[in-house]
Structure formats: structure tokens, C-alpha cells
Short mmCIF file of C-alpha atoms and ligand atoms in Angstrom, two decimals:
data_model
loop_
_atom_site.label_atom_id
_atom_site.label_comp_id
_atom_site.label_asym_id
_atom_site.label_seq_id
_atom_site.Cartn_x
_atom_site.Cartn_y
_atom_site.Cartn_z
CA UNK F 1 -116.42 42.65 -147.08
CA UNK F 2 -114.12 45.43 -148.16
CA UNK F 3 -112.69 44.87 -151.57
CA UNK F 4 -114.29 41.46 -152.33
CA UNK F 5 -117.30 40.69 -154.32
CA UNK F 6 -120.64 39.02 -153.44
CA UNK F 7 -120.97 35.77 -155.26
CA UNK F 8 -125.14 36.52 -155.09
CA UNK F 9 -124.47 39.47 -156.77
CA UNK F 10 -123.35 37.52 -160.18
CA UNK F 11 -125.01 36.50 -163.30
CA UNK F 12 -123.04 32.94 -164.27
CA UNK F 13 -121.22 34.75 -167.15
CA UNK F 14 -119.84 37.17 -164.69
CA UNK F 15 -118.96 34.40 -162.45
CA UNK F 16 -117.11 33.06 -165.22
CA UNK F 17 -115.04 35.78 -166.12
CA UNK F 18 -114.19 35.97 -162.40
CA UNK F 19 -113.15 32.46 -162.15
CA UNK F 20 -110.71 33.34 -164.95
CA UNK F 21 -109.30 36.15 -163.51
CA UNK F 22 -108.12 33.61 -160.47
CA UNK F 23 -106.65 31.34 -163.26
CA UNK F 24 -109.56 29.02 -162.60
CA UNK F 25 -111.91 27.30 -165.19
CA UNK F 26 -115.01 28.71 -166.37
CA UNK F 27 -117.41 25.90 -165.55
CA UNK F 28 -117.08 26.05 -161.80
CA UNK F 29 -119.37 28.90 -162.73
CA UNK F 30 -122.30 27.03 -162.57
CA UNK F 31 -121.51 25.00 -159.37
CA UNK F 32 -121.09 28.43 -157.94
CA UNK F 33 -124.45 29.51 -159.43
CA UNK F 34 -126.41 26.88 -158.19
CA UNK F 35 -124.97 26.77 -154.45
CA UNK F 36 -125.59 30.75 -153.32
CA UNK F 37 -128.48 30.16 -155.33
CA UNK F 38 -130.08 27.42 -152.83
CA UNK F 39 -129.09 29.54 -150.19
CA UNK F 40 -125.54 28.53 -148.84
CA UNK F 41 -124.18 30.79 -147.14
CA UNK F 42 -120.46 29.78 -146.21
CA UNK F 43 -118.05 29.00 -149.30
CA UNK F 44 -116.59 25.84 -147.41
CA UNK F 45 -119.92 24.24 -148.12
CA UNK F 46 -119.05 23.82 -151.93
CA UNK F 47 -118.03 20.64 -151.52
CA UNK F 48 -117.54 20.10 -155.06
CA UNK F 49 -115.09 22.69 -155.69
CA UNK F 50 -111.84 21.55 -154.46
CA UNK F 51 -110.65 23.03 -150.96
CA UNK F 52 -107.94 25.15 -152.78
CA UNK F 53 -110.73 27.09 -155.01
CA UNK F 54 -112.87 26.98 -151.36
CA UNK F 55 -109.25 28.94 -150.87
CA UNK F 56 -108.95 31.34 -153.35
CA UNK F 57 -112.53 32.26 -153.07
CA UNK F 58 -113.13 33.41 -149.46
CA UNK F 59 -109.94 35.35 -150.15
CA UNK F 60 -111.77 37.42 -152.73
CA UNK F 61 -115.57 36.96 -152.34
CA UNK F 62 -118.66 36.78 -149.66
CA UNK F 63 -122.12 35.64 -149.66
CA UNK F 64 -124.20 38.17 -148.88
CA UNK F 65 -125.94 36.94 -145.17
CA UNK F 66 -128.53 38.71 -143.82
CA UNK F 67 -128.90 38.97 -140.31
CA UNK F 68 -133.22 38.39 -139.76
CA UNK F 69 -133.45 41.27 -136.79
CA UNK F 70 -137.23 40.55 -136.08
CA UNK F 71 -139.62 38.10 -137.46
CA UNK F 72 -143.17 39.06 -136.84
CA UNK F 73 -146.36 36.13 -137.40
CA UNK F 74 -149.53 37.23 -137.97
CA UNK F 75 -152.15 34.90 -135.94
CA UNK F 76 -154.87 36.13 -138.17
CA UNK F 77 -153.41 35.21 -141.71
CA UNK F 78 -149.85 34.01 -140.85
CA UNK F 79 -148.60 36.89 -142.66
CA UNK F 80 -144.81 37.24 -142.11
CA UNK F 81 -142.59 40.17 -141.52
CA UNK F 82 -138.82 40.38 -141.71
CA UNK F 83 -136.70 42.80 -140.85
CA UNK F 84 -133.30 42.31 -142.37
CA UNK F 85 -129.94 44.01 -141.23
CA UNK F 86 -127.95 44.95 -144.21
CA UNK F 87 -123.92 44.32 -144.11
CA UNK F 88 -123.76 48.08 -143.55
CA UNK F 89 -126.30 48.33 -140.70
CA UNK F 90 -129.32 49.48 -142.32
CA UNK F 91 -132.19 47.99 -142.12
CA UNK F 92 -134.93 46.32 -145.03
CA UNK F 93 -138.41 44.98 -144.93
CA UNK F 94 -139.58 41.71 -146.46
CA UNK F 95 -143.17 40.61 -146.09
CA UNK F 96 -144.36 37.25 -146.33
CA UNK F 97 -148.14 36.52 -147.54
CA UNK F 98 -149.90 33.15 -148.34
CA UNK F 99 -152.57 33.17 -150.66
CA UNK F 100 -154.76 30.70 -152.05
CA UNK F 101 -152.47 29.77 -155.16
CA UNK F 102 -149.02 29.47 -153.00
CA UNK F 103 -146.71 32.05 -150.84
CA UNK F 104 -146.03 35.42 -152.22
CA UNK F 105 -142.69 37.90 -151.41
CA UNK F 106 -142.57 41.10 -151.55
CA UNK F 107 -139.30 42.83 -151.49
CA UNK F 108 -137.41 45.93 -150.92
CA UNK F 109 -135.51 47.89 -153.71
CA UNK F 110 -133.80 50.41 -151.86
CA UNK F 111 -132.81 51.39 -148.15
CA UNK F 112 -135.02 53.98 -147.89
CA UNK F 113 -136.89 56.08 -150.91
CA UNK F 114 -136.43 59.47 -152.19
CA UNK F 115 -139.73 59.68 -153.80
CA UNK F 116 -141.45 61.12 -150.43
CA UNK F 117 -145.02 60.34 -151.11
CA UNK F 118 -146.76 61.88 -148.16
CA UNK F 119 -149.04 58.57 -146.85
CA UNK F 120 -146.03 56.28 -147.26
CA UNK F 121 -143.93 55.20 -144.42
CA UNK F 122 -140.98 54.86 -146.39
CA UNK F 123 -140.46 58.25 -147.08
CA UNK F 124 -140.35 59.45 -143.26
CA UNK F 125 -136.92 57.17 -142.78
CA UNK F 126 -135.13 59.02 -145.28
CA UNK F 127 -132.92 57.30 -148.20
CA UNK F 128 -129.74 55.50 -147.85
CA UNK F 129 -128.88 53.76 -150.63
CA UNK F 130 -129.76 51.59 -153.81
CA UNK F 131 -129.43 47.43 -152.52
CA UNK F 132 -127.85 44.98 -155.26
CA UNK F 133 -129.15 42.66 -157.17
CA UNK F 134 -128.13 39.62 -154.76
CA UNK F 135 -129.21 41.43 -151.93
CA UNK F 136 -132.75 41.80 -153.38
CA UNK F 137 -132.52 38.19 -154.31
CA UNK F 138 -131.51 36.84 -151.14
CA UNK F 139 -134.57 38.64 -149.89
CA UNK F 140 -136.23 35.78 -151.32
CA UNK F 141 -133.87 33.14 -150.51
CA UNK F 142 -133.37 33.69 -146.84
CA UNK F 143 -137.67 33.95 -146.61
CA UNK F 144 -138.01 30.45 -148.72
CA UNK F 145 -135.00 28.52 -146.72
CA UNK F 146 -136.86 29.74 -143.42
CA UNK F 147 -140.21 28.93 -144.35
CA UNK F 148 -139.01 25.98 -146.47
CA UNK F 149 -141.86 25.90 -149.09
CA UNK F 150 -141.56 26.91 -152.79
CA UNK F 151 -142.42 30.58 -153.26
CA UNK F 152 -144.08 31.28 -156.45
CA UNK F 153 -144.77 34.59 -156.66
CA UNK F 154 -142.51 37.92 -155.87
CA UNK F 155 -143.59 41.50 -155.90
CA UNK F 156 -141.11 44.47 -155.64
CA UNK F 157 -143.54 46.54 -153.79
CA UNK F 158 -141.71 47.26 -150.70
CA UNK F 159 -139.28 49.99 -149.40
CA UNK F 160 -138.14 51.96 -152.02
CA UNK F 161 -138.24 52.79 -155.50
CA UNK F 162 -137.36 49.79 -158.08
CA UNK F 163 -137.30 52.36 -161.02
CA UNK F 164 -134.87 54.64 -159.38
CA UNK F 165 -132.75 51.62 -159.03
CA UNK F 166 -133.22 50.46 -162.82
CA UNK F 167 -129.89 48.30 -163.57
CA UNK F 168 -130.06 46.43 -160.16
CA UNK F 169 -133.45 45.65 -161.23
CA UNK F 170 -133.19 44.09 -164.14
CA UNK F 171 -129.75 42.35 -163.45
CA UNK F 172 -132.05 40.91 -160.32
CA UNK F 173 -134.75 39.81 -162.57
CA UNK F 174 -132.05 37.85 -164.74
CA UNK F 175 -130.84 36.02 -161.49
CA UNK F 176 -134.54 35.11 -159.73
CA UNK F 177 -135.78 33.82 -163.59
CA UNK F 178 -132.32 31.62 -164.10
CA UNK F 179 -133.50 27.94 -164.36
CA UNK F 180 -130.30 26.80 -162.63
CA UNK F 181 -131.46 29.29 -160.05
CA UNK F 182 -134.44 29.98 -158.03
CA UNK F 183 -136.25 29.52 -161.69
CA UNK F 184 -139.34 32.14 -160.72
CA UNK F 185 -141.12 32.58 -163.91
CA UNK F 186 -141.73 36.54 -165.18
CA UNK F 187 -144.94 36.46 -165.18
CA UNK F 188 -145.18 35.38 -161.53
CA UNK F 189 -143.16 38.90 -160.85
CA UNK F 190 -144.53 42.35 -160.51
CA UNK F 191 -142.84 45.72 -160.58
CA UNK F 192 -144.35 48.90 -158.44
CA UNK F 193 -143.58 51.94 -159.85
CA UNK F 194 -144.66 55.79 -158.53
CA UNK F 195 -144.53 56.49 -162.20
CA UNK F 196 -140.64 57.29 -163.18
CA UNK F 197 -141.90 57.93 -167.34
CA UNK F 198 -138.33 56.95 -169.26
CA UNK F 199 -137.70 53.64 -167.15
CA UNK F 200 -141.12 52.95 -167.75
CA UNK F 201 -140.74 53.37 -171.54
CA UNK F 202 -137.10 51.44 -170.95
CA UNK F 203 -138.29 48.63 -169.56
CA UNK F 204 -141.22 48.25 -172.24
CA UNK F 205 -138.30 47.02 -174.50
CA UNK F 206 -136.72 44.66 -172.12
CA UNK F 207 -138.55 41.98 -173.56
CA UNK F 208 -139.50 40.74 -170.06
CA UNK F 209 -142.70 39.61 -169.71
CA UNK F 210 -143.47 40.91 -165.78
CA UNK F 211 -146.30 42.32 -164.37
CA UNK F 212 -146.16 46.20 -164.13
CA UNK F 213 -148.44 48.02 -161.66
CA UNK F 214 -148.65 51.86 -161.55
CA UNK F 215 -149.33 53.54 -158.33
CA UNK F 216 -151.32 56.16 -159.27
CA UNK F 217 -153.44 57.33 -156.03
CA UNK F 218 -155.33 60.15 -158.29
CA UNK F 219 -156.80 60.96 -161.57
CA UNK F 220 -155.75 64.86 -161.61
CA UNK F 221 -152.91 66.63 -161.53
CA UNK F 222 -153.75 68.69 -158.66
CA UNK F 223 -154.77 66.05 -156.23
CA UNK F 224 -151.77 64.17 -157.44
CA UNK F 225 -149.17 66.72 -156.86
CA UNK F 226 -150.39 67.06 -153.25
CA UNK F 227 -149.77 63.43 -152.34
CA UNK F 228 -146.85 62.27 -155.00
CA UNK F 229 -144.25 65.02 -155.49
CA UNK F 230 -143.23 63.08 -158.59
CA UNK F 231 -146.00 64.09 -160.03
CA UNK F 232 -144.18 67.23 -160.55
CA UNK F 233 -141.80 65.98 -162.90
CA UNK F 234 -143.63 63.56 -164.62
CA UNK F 235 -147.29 64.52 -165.23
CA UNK F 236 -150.08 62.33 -165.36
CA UNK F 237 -150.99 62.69 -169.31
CA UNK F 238 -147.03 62.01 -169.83
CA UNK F 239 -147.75 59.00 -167.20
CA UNK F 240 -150.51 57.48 -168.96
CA UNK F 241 -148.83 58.16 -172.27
CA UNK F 242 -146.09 56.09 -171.36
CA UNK F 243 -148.38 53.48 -169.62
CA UNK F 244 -150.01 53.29 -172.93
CA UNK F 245 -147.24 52.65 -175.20
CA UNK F 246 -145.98 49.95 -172.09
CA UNK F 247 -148.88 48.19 -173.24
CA UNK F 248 -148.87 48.24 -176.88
CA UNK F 249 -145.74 47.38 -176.67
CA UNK F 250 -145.10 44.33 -174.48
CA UNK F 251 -149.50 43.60 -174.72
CA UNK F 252 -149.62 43.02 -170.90
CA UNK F 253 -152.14 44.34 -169.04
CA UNK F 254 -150.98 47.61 -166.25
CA UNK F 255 -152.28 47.31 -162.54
CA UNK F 256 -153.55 50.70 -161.24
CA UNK F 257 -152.78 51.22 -157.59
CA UNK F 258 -155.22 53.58 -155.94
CA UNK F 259 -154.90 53.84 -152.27
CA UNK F 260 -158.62 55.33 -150.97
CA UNK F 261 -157.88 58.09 -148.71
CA UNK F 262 -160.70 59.89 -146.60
CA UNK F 263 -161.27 63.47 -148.26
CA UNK F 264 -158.74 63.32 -150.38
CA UNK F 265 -159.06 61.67 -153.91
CA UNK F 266 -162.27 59.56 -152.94
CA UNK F 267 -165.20 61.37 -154.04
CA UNK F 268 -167.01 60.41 -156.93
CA UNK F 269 -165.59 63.20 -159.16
CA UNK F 270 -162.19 61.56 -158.84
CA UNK F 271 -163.63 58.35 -159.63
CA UNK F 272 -165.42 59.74 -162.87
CA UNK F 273 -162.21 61.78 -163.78
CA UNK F 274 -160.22 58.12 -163.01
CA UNK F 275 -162.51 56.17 -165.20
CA UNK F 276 -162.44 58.84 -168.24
CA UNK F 277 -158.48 58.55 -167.76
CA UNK F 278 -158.15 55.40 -168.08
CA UNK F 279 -161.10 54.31 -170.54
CA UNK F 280 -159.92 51.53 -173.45
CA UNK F 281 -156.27 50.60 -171.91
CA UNK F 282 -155.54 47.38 -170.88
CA UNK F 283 -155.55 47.91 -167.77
CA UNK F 284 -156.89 47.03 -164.20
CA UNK F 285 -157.35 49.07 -161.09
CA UNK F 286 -156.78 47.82 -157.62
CA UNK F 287 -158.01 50.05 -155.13
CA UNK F 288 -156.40 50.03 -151.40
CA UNK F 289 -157.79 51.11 -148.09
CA UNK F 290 -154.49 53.50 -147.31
CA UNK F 291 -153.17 52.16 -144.06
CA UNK F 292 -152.89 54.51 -141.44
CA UNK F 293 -149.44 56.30 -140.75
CA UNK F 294 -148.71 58.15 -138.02
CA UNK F 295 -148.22 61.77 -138.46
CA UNK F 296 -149.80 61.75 -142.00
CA UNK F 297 -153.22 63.02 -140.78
CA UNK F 298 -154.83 60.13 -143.48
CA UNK F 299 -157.53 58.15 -142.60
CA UNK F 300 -159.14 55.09 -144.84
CA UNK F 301 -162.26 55.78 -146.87
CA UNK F 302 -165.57 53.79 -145.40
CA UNK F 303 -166.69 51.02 -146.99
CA UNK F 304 -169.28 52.34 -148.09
CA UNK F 305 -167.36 54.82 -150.47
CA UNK F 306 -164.96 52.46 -151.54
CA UNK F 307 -167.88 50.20 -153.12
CA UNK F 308 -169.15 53.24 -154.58
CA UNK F 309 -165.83 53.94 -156.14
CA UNK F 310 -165.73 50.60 -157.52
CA UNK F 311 -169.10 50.31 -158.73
CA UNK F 312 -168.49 53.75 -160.71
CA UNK F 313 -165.56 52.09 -162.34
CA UNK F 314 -167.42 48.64 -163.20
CA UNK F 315 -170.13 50.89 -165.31
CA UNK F 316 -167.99 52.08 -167.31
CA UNK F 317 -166.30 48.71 -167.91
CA UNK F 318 -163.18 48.78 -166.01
CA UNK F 319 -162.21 45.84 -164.24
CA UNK F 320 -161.53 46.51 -160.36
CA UNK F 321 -160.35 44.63 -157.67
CA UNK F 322 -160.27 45.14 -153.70
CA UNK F 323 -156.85 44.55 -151.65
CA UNK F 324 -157.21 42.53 -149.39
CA UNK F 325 -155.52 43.50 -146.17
CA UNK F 326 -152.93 41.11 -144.91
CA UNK F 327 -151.22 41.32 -141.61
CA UNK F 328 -151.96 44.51 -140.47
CA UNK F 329 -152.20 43.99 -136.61
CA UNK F 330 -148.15 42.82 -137.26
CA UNK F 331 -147.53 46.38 -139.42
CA UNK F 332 -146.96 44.41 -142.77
CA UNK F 333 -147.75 47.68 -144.61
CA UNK F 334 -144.30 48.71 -146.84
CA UNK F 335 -141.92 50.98 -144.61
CA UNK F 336 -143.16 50.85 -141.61
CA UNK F 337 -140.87 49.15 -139.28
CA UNK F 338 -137.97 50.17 -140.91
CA UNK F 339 -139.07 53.98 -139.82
CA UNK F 340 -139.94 52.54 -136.30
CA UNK F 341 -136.51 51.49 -136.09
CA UNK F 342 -134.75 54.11 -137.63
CA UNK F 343 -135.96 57.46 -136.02
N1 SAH G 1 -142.10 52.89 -155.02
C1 SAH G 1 -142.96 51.91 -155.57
C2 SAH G 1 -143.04 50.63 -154.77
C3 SAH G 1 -143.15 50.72 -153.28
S1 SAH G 1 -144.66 51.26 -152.60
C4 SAH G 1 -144.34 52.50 -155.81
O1 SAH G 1 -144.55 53.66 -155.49
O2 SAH G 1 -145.17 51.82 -156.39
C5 SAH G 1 -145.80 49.96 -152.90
C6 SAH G 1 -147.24 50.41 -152.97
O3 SAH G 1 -147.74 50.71 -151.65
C7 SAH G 1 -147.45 51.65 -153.80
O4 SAH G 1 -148.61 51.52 -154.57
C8 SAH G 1 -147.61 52.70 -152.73
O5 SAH G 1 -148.22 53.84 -153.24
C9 SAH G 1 -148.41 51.95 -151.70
N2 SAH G 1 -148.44 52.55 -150.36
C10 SAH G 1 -147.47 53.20 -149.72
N3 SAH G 1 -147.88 53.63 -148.51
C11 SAH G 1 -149.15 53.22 -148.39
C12 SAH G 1 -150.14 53.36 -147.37
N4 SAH G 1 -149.89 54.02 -146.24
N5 SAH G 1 -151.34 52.80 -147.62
C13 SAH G 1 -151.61 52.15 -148.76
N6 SAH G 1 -150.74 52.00 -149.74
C14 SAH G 1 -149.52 52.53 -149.58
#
């Protein structure tokens, strides 16, 4: 790997301008394009490019390969879990989940996460590094060629932080939405955010028409500090400030995450505070049962409460939804593994 350059890692222009630096043509840039993008893994299988480009090419470039470590099934919902090694060693989640309108991925954006929110998993494993565009993509890849059916939807909701990793974002979005590539439309895409306030307002003027969702876990400052330390740098009325002008501004409508933790932002003062916070935005909340991590002392709010909470939020006209939880006997939950292998 040392000193060449990951042909999944390329927008076709770039691609270009590297075919021209080997004193090739420009057009093979497309070939290229469209090969890593179906999920070829070894250059020789170009077999339109002629075998002295094959050549020049494995000389100076790779195709980023993960190997799958562990592959986990759910019998219940046939959720899937993957854990991927990187080319560096680390290790990546990738979940799996079939729903009613197709199959769903959700991705990593990071080897580990430095935003240490104290019920996530993630933040127990520590943080190694950023992962390129092509190697979020080929999250995606690798899943569809092993399942072999079309995956419509992708969320980046898995290890790490996809704000804190801003350029490989967006460069990733470019490559997943290319119609000679895996052609997933923007709208079928959502981004997770803790709530990092100037990518937020940056990416309201990328002009791409995604699907942001906001974890937000509490509707005070105080509770929120205690559970999201970047609540200490950006505050929730800067949050919702910026979550407001994310709306005006690209007119889609925010996803709330709140994850319902026992005793800790459940009662129905945090709901009223939640539904006075978020009154008139287009918006909609999704509340979570938190899944139990060990060591966090966290348990999931009864049923009871979380239909209270929801009911709370519904009279004062706020549209809510319930997650449904997916393969949780197999530890689909974000970060999880990844921390079981790690430490
Ligand atoms: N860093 C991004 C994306 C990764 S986390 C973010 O914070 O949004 C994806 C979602 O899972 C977030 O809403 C996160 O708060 C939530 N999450 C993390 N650990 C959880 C747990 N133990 N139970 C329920 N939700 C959890």
C-alpha cells in the first residue's frame, strides 16, 4: 500500500488527472470508475484496459479490500453485522438491516470517535483515525456484493463522527450518488451528527439534498452536558439555531435522535422542555430505547414511559416515531464489537 493510491478513493476527474500523470488517456477514467465501483477488487480484472495499463496501474495503485473478520445473522430479523479489518489493522462496524421498502447500510465514519458520549460504545475503544472516502464506500460495496441485492438506502450512523470527518464525507457522498457508480440517490442517505454547529451550517450550503438527523438525547443544557461532552462547546440554543437555519435553508425536514434512558432525561419535564424546544421546526423526533452498555450504569426507560414521552410530544403537534430495535441478540447497536475486540 505504501506510496500508491486507492482507486476507490477517486472521484472520475481525479482519476483522470491520474491517468495523465502515467501518460495515459483520460477516458480510461470511467472504465476505472465503473469497475472498483461494482466491486472488483484485483486490477487484472479490467479486462478492457489493455494488460500494459493493468501494468502501470498495480505499480502505482490498490483497491481498497476489506478483510470481513466476523459476520454475525440475526435469526430474529436477519439483521447483519460486519466486522471489517482495515489495511492498517483496525477494525470497523457495518450493520445490515432489511426493512419493508428494501435493505438499509449503515456505515462507519471513523475508527473510533473522539466525541465520548457516555452511553455509546464507541467512545470506550478510543479514536484512531478518520477512514476515506472509498473506504466508507466500499462499506457498502463489499455488504451489497455479499448479500447480492440492490441496497437502497445508507445511513452514516455508525462508529464515529461523520462531521468530524467533513471532507471525506462529502467527497464520499459524490462517489455513492455517481450514476456510473453505485447511483444511491441523496435522499435515500442520512447523516448522524452529535451536533458539530459550523459543519452543520457548512453542509446546509452543499446543495445536497440528504437526510440530516441530530442526536440530541436532551432538551437542557444540564442534562445534556452530563451525557454529550460536546455539549460543552456547542450549546443547545447555538444547536438548534443552526438546526434551524439547516432547514430554512435546504427546506428538509431534521430527525431528532433521543435515546430514552432510565432516570436520566425521561421524565416528563424533559419531554415538556423537548417539545417547547423544538415547537414550529420542521422537524421529527425519533425516540430510542438506549441499548444497554456495559459499564455505563444506563438502563432503557419502560414502555410505559416511553409512550408517555411520545404522547406528550404528539399534543403538542410534533411528529414522533419509535425505533424499532433490530438485531440486538447479535449486538448490532453502533460500536459495540469493535470495543469487544479492541480492549
Ligand atoms: N456520531 C454520530 C453518529 C454515530 S452514533 C452521532 O452522534 O449521531 C449513531 C446514533 O446512535 C446516535 O444518535 C447516537 O447517539 C446513538 N447511540 C449511541 N449509543 C447508543 C446507545 N447505547 N443506545 C442508543 N443509541 C445510541
Amino acid at each position: 500500500m505504501e506510496g500508491k493510491v486507492d482507486l476507490l478513493n477517486m472521484e472520475i476527474d481525479e482519476l483522470g488527472n491520474f491517468l495523465k500523470s502515467l501518460g495515459e488517456q483520460k477516458f480510461r477514467a470511467r472504465q476505472i470508475f465503473e469497475w472498483v465501483n461494482k466491486g472488483i477488487k484485483d486490477i487484472d480484472s479490467m479486462t478492457n484496459l489493455s494488460k500494459a495499463l493493468r501494468e502501470k496501474l498495480k505499480l502505482k495503485a490498490y483497491i481498497n479490500n476489506f478483510e470481513i473478520v466476523k459476520k454475525l445473522i440475526s435469526k430474529v430479523d436477519g439483521t447483519r453485522k460486519y466486522i471489517f479489518k482495515l489495511y492498517d489493522n483496525d477494525v470497523i462496524e457495518s450493520v445490515l438491516m432489511k426493512y419493508s421498502y428494501g435493505f438499509s447500510v449503515c456505515i462507519s465514519s471513523q475508527a473510533g470517535c473522539k466525541m465520548g458520549c457516555s452511553f455509546c460504545a464507541s467512545t470506550g475503544a478510543g479514536f484512531n483515525r478518520n477512514l476515506s472516502a472509498g473506504e466508507m464506500l466500499d462499506q457498502v460495496l463489499t455488504i451489497k456484493n455479499d448479500i447480492k441485492e440492490r441496497i437502497g438506502n445508507v445511513v452514516i450512523m455508525g462508529i464515529g463522527e461523520p462531521l468530524d470527518n467533513y471532507d471525506n464525507l462529502i467527497k464520499f457522498l459524490r462517489l455513492i450518488n455517481n450514476k456510473d457508480g453505485l447511483n444511491i440517490g441523496l435522499r435515500h442517505i442520512t447523516v448522524s451528527t452529535c451536533g458539530l454547529v459550523p459543519q452543520i451550517l457548512e453542509l446546509s450550503k452543499e446543495n445536497m439534498p440528504i437526510t440530516l438527523s441530530v442526536s440530541l438525547h436532551a432538551p437542557d443544557d444540564e442534562t445534556r452536558r452530563k451525557i454529550m461532552p460536546i455539549n460543552n462547546k456547542y450549546p443547545l440554543d447555538k444547536l438548534i439555531e443552526a438546526c434551524k437555519i439547516y432547514t430554512i435553508i435546504t427546506n428538509r425536514r431534521i430527525t431528532f435522535e433521543y435515546s430514552l434512558i432510565d432516570g436520566v432525561n425521561d421524565s416528563l419535564e424533559h419531554a415538556k422542555k423537548l417539545a417547547i424546544l423544538i415547537k414550529g421546526m420542521l422537524c421529527h423526533v425519533n425516540l430510542i430505547p438506549v441499548n444497554t452498555v456495559s459499564n455505563t450504569g444506563y438502563e432503557k426507560s419502560s414502555k410505559e414511559t416511553i409512550q408517555m414521552f411520545k404522547d406528550l410530544l404528539e399534543r403538542h403537534g410534533i411528529k414522533v416515531t419509535v425505533r424499532r430495535e433490530l438485531g440486538s441478540e447479535i449486538n448490532a447497536a453502533c460500536g459495540q464489537l469493535r470495543r469487544n475486540i479492541i480492549s
